Amino acid sequence: MERCSRCHHLLLLVLLLLGLSAAPAWAGTAPVDVLRALRFPALPDGVRRARGICPADVAYRVSRPAQLSAPTRQLFPGGFPKDFSLLTAVRARPGLQAPLLTLYSAQGVRQLGLELGRPVRFLYEDQTGRPQPPAQPVFRGLSLADGKWHRVAVAVKGQSVTLIIDCKKRVTRPLPRSARPVLDTGVIIFGARILDEEVFEGDIQELSIIPGVQAAYESCDQKELECEGGWRERPQRQPSHRTQRSPKQQPPRLHRPQNQEPQAQVRELGAPQTAARPGEGSRLGSCSPP
């Protein structure tokens, strides 16, 4: 009887060890503050402090000479997560079409990237080369290069990627990657691509990569554009009987914004918005997972 009990305990131990060894390396990956990992607070060449979304927020203005990169393993020692959220608060130069973030493998293969502009592009290629370029997600009708601040959340899960802009627009595209995708360790580059002249120029306040997609959907509740003692963005719930008021001081912008309306295929979230007095916009609503 005692011998059977020992065998039973030994079997449980073997199963436990097998379970641990089968767990993916990224299972315990912690959230990564990319700006801090790339030493933005130290103000490297091409980076200087700028005013953020709110007067008390710290942002960074990035100009063309900036060269910011780090080994991927340094940011993700346990491996890059399979499903993840990418969060950023950014104000790009008007008319820009350039990468915000790019990950390369040790062999120089571009594996992951977010390209700002019109349209917005999400680049992904796993260890099997999937998805092929024709199937790379493109978010047409959206622009993140209009000289305005935008909060952007990207949720990657399974065979799809969802882009959430200012918690008002949410668009999902197919991501036909393999069942067990792996992104190799290599180098992570901010605002540029290898052998590409297009670089990011503008302001950035946040750039984080977090395992799981919940952070992307919850970010709307946690980060409203509301500033104590400064300008705030507030929803206007009465579309009619609103009159324009005299202009007030507006937050500084890189350039005069170019108003661009999203196309019809973009699904609007939340209540309808109307014209607001200068210096006011719309408070971000909340987004829930599809």
Protein backbone atom coordinates (compact mmCIF):
# COMPACT_ATOMS: atom_id res chain seq x y z
CA MET A 1 0.00 0.00 0.00
CA GLU A 2 2.82 2.38 0.92
CA ARG A 3 4.58 1.50 -2.32
CA CYS A 4 1.49 2.41 -4.38
CA SER A 5 1.22 5.72 -2.54
CA ARG A 6 4.83 6.55 -3.41
CA CYS A 7 4.18 5.67 -7.06
CA HIS A 8 1.13 7.92 -7.05
CA HIS A 9 3.10 10.87 -5.66
CA LEU A 10 5.89 10.25 -8.18
CA LEU A 11 3.37 10.25 -11.04
CA LEU A 12 1.89 13.56 -9.85
CA LEU A 13 5.37 15.08 -9.67
CA VAL A 14 6.17 13.97 -13.23
CA LEU A 15 2.89 15.42 -14.53
CA LEU A 16 3.59 18.70 -12.74
CA LEU A 17 7.06 18.95 -14.26
CA LEU A 18 5.70 18.18 -17.71
CA GLY A 19 3.06 20.87 -17.28
CA LEU A 20 5.64 23.43 -16.27
CA SER A 21 7.92 22.57 -19.16
CA ALA A 22 5.00 22.84 -21.59
CA ALA A 23 4.09 26.32 -20.38
CA PRO A 24 5.09 29.01 -22.89
CA ALA A 25 8.09 31.12 -22.03
CA TRP A 26 5.98 34.29 -22.23
CA ALA A 27 3.45 33.06 -19.66
CA GLY A 28 5.04 35.16 -16.93
CA THR A 29 5.96 38.14 -19.09
CA ALA A 30 5.52 41.44 -17.28
CA PRO A 31 4.20 44.66 -18.85
CA VAL A 32 6.92 46.59 -20.66
CA ASP A 33 7.22 50.39 -20.65
CA VAL A 34 8.94 50.78 -24.00
CA LEU A 35 9.77 54.47 -23.54
CA ARG A 36 11.57 53.81 -20.28
CA ALA A 37 13.31 50.73 -21.69
CA LEU A 38 14.62 52.86 -24.57
CA ARG A 39 15.80 55.53 -22.09
CA PHE A 40 13.47 58.33 -23.20
CA PRO A 41 13.61 59.96 -19.72
CA ALA A 42 17.38 60.42 -20.19
CA LEU A 43 16.65 62.53 -23.31
CA PRO A 44 18.96 60.86 -25.86
CA ASP A 45 19.84 62.65 -29.11
CA GLY A 46 16.74 63.68 -31.03
CA VAL A 47 14.45 63.56 -27.96
CA ARG A 48 13.36 66.43 -25.71
CA ARG A 49 10.62 66.97 -23.18
CA ALA A 50 7.27 68.31 -24.34
CA ARG A 51 3.86 69.01 -22.89
CA GLY A 52 1.62 65.98 -22.76
CA ILE A 53 -2.12 65.56 -23.10
CA CYS A 54 -2.62 67.33 -19.77
CA PRO A 55 -0.44 70.18 -18.43
CA ALA A 56 1.04 67.94 -15.74
CA ASP A 57 1.79 65.07 -18.14
CA VAL A 58 5.30 64.50 -19.45
CA ALA A 59 5.68 63.70 -23.13
CA TYR A 60 8.66 63.50 -25.45
CA ARG A 61 9.15 65.24 -28.78
CA VAL A 62 11.03 63.08 -31.26
CA SER A 63 12.87 64.62 -34.20
CA ARG A 64 14.55 63.01 -37.21
CA PRO A 65 18.08 62.40 -35.78
CA ALA A 66 16.73 60.11 -33.05
CA GLN A 67 18.03 56.52 -33.14
CA LEU A 68 16.37 54.48 -30.39
CA SER A 69 16.67 50.70 -30.19
CA ALA A 70 17.35 47.86 -27.78
CA PRO A 71 17.67 44.05 -27.88
CA THR A 72 14.23 42.44 -27.73
CA ARG A 73 15.47 39.96 -25.13
CA GLN A 74 16.28 42.88 -22.83
CA LEU A 75 12.63 43.95 -22.87
CA PHE A 76 11.12 40.46 -23.01
CA PRO A 77 13.51 38.03 -21.28
CA GLY A 78 10.76 35.41 -21.17
CA GLY A 79 9.88 35.76 -24.84
CA PHE A 80 7.34 37.92 -26.65
CA PRO A 81 3.72 37.17 -25.63
CA LYS A 82 1.43 35.40 -28.07
CA ASP A 83 -1.60 37.58 -27.29
CA PHE A 84 -0.90 41.12 -26.17
CA SER A 85 -2.00 44.75 -25.89
CA LEU A 86 -0.05 47.66 -27.31
CA LEU A 87 -0.98 51.02 -25.78
CA THR A 88 0.23 54.43 -26.86
CA ALA A 89 -0.64 58.12 -26.58
CA VAL A 90 0.81 59.91 -29.55
CA ARG A 91 0.64 63.08 -31.62
CA ALA A 92 2.31 62.61 -35.00
CA ARG A 93 3.37 65.28 -37.44
CA PRO A 94 0.51 66.03 -39.87
CA GLY A 95 0.77 64.04 -43.07
CA LEU A 96 3.25 61.56 -41.60
CA GLN A 97 3.36 57.95 -42.84
CA ALA A 98 5.99 56.22 -40.73
CA PRO A 99 6.50 53.38 -38.24
CA LEU A 100 6.01 53.96 -34.55
CA LEU A 101 7.56 50.67 -33.45
CA THR A 102 9.26 47.78 -35.27
CA LEU A 103 10.56 44.40 -34.06
CA TYR A 104 13.16 42.46 -36.05
CA SER A 105 14.34 38.90 -35.60
CA ALA A 106 18.00 38.00 -35.16
CA GLN A 107 18.05 37.27 -38.91
CA GLY A 108 16.77 40.74 -39.75
CA VAL A 109 13.19 39.69 -40.55
CA ARG A 110 10.58 42.31 -39.67
CA GLN A 111 8.19 40.52 -37.32
CA LEU A 112 6.00 43.21 -35.76
CA GLY A 113 5.24 46.86 -36.39
CA LEU A 114 2.68 49.63 -36.08
CA GLU A 115 2.70 52.22 -38.85
CA LEU A 116 0.98 55.56 -38.32
CA GLY A 117 -0.53 57.71 -41.01
CA ARG A 118 -3.41 57.27 -43.40
CA PRO A 119 -4.07 54.39 -43.44
CA VAL A 120 -2.90 52.75 -40.22
CA ARG A 121 -1.02 49.48 -40.78
CA PHE A 122 -0.29 46.63 -38.39
CA LEU A 123 2.63 44.42 -39.45
CA TYR A 124 3.06 40.88 -38.15
CA GLU A 125 5.04 37.84 -39.29
CA ASP A 126 5.55 34.76 -37.14
CA GLN A 127 8.19 32.03 -37.36
CA THR A 128 6.35 30.38 -40.28
CA GLY A 129 6.17 33.58 -42.33
CA ARG A 130 2.45 34.08 -41.68
CA PRO A 131 0.52 36.11 -42.52
CA GLN A 132 1.86 36.82 -45.99
CA PRO A 133 2.04 40.51 -47.04
CA PRO A 134 -1.31 40.53 -48.91
CA ALA A 135 -3.02 39.45 -45.67
CA GLN A 136 -1.31 42.04 -43.44
CA PRO A 137 -3.98 44.07 -41.57
CA VAL A 138 -4.64 47.55 -42.98
CA PHE A 139 -7.04 49.97 -41.27
CA ARG A 140 -8.25 52.17 -44.10
CA GLY A 141 -10.28 55.28 -43.41
CA LEU A 142 -8.35 56.00 -40.21
CA SER A 143 -5.64 58.58 -39.72
CA LEU A 144 -3.22 59.00 -36.84
CA ALA A 145 -1.21 61.77 -38.48
CA ASP A 146 -3.45 64.82 -38.17
CA GLY A 147 -1.44 66.79 -35.61
CA LYS A 148 -3.79 65.82 -32.76
CA TRP A 149 -3.29 63.73 -29.65
CA HIS A 150 -4.68 60.21 -29.92
CA ARG A 151 -4.91 57.36 -27.46
CA VAL A 152 -4.41 54.13 -29.38
CA ALA A 153 -4.86 50.57 -28.17
CA VAL A 154 -4.06 47.47 -30.22
CA ALA A 155 -5.38 44.09 -29.06
CA VAL A 156 -3.85 40.99 -30.67
CA LYS A 157 -5.58 37.71 -29.85
CA GLY A 158 -5.86 34.48 -31.79
CA GLN A 159 -6.52 35.13 -35.45
CA SER A 160 -7.50 38.79 -35.22
CA VAL A 161 -6.21 42.24 -34.30
CA THR A 162 -8.39 45.09 -33.01
CA LEU A 163 -7.49 48.77 -33.23
CA ILE A 164 -9.15 51.18 -30.78
CA ILE A 165 -8.68 54.91 -31.33
CA ASP A 166 -9.71 57.42 -28.64
CA CYS A 167 -12.15 54.83 -27.31
CA LYS A 168 -14.62 55.94 -29.99
CA LYS A 169 -13.54 53.96 -33.04
CA ARG A 170 -12.94 50.22 -32.92
CA VAL A 171 -12.04 48.16 -35.97
CA THR A 172 -11.12 44.46 -36.11
CA ARG A 173 -9.17 42.82 -38.91
CA PRO A 174 -8.21 39.15 -39.52
CA LEU A 175 -4.69 38.11 -38.54
CA PRO A 176 -4.17 34.69 -40.18
CA ARG A 177 -1.07 33.66 -38.24
CA SER A 178 -0.15 30.13 -37.21
CA ALA A 179 -1.80 28.39 -34.26
CA ARG A 180 1.33 28.73 -32.12
CA PRO A 181 3.03 31.89 -33.36
CA VAL A 182 6.50 32.77 -32.11
CA LEU A 183 8.33 36.07 -32.52
CA ASP A 184 12.09 35.54 -32.44
CA THR A 185 14.36 37.64 -30.23
CA GLY A 186 16.23 40.31 -32.12
CA VAL A 187 16.01 44.09 -31.87
CA ILE A 188 13.21 46.57 -31.19
CA ILE A 189 13.41 49.95 -32.95
CA PHE A 190 11.39 53.05 -32.18
CA GLY A 191 10.12 55.24 -34.99
CA ALA A 192 12.08 53.70 -37.84
CA ARG A 193 12.71 50.66 -40.02
CA ILE A 194 15.97 49.27 -41.33
CA LEU A 195 16.88 50.74 -44.74
CA ASP A 196 13.82 53.00 -44.71
CA GLU A 197 13.96 56.80 -44.85
CA GLU A 198 10.54 57.33 -43.25
CA VAL A 199 10.87 58.00 -39.53
CA PHE A 200 8.49 59.06 -36.79
CA GLU A 201 8.33 62.75 -35.94
CA GLY A 202 6.04 64.07 -33.25
CA ASP A 203 5.16 63.76 -29.58
CA ILE A 204 4.65 60.59 -27.57
CA GLN A 205 3.50 60.22 -23.98
CA GLU A 206 3.09 56.46 -23.60
CA LEU A 207 4.14 53.26 -25.32
CA SER A 208 3.56 49.97 -23.51
CA ILE A 209 3.25 46.30 -24.43
CA ILE A 210 1.25 44.15 -22.01
CA PRO A 211 0.52 40.40 -22.16
CA GLY A 212 -3.15 39.65 -22.83
CA VAL A 213 -5.76 41.83 -24.50
CA GLN A 214 -7.70 42.99 -21.45
CA ALA A 215 -5.43 46.02 -20.98
CA ALA A 216 -6.37 47.33 -24.42
CA TYR A 217 -10.09 47.30 -23.62
CA GLU A 218 -9.72 48.57 -20.07
CA SER A 219 -7.43 51.45 -21.04
CA CYS A 220 -10.45 53.56 -21.94
CA ASP A 221 -11.72 53.48 -18.35
CA GLN A 222 -8.34 54.16 -16.78
CA LYS A 223 -7.07 57.04 -18.91
CA GLU A 224 -9.66 59.71 -19.59
CA LEU A 225 -8.63 62.97 -21.19
CA GLU A 226 -9.49 65.05 -18.15
CA CYS A 227 -7.03 67.47 -16.62
CA GLU A 228 -7.28 69.21 -13.29
CA GLY A 229 -6.67 72.92 -13.64
CA GLY A 230 -6.32 72.73 -17.41
CA TRP A 231 -8.24 72.04 -20.58
CA ARG A 232 -10.36 68.94 -20.64
CA GLU A 233 -12.17 67.04 -23.33
CA ARG A 234 -15.85 66.62 -22.59
CA PRO A 235 -18.64 64.89 -24.56
CA GLN A 236 -21.42 67.05 -25.98
CA ARG A 237 -24.68 65.15 -25.66
CA GLN A 238 -27.01 67.67 -27.31
CA PRO A 239 -26.33 67.74 -31.03
CA SER A 240 -28.63 70.72 -31.62
CA HIS A 241 -29.00 74.16 -30.02
CA ARG A 242 -25.25 74.42 -29.47
CA THR A 243 -23.63 77.70 -30.44
CA GLN A 244 -20.01 78.39 -31.16
CA ARG A 245 -18.24 80.49 -28.56
CA SER A 246 -15.29 82.77 -28.88
CA PRO A 247 -11.94 80.99 -29.17
CA LYS A 248 -9.86 80.44 -26.08
CA GLN A 249 -6.31 79.36 -25.60
CA GLN A 250 -5.67 75.99 -27.21
CA PRO A 251 -3.08 73.40 -26.26
CA PRO A 252 0.11 73.62 -28.32
CA ARG A 253 0.23 71.52 -31.47
CA LEU A 254 3.05 70.56 -33.77
CA HIS A 255 1.24 72.02 -36.79
CA ARG A 256 -2.18 73.23 -37.62
CA PRO A 257 -4.39 70.13 -37.63
CA GLN A 258 -5.90 68.87 -40.81
CA ASN A 259 -9.45 67.70 -40.21
CA GLN A 260 -9.93 64.27 -41.62
CA GLU A 261 -13.15 62.34 -41.29
CA PRO A 262 -13.03 58.53 -41.07
CA GLN A 263 -14.78 56.64 -43.82
CA ALA A 264 -18.11 54.97 -43.45
CA GLN A 265 -16.79 51.50 -42.70
CA VAL A 266 -15.38 52.59 -39.35
CA ARG A 267 -17.75 51.71 -36.52
CA GLU A 268 -18.29 54.55 -34.06
CA LEU A 269 -18.53 53.72 -30.38
CA GLY A 270 -20.40 55.68 -27.72
CA ALA A 271 -22.79 58.65 -27.98
CA PRO A 272 -22.82 60.97 -31.03
CA GLN A 273 -20.40 63.88 -30.84
CA THR A 274 -21.01 67.48 -31.91
CA ALA A 275 -18.99 70.57 -32.39
CA ALA A 276 -17.31 71.80 -29.26
CA ARG A 277 -15.71 75.05 -28.33
CA PRO A 278 -11.97 75.24 -29.00
CA GLY A 279 -9.96 73.65 -26.25
CA GLU A 280 -12.67 71.09 -25.63
CA GLY A 281 -13.23 67.73 -27.22
CA SER A 282 -14.78 64.52 -25.99
CA ARG A 283 -14.00 62.51 -22.91
CA LEU A 284 -12.99 59.03 -23.79
CA GLY A 285 -15.66 56.48 -23.23
CA SER A 286 -15.22 52.83 -22.41
CA CYS A 287 -14.61 49.91 -24.67
CA SER A 288 -15.45 46.33 -24.01
CA PRO A 289 -14.05 43.24 -25.68
CA PRO A 290 -15.91 42.03 -28.76
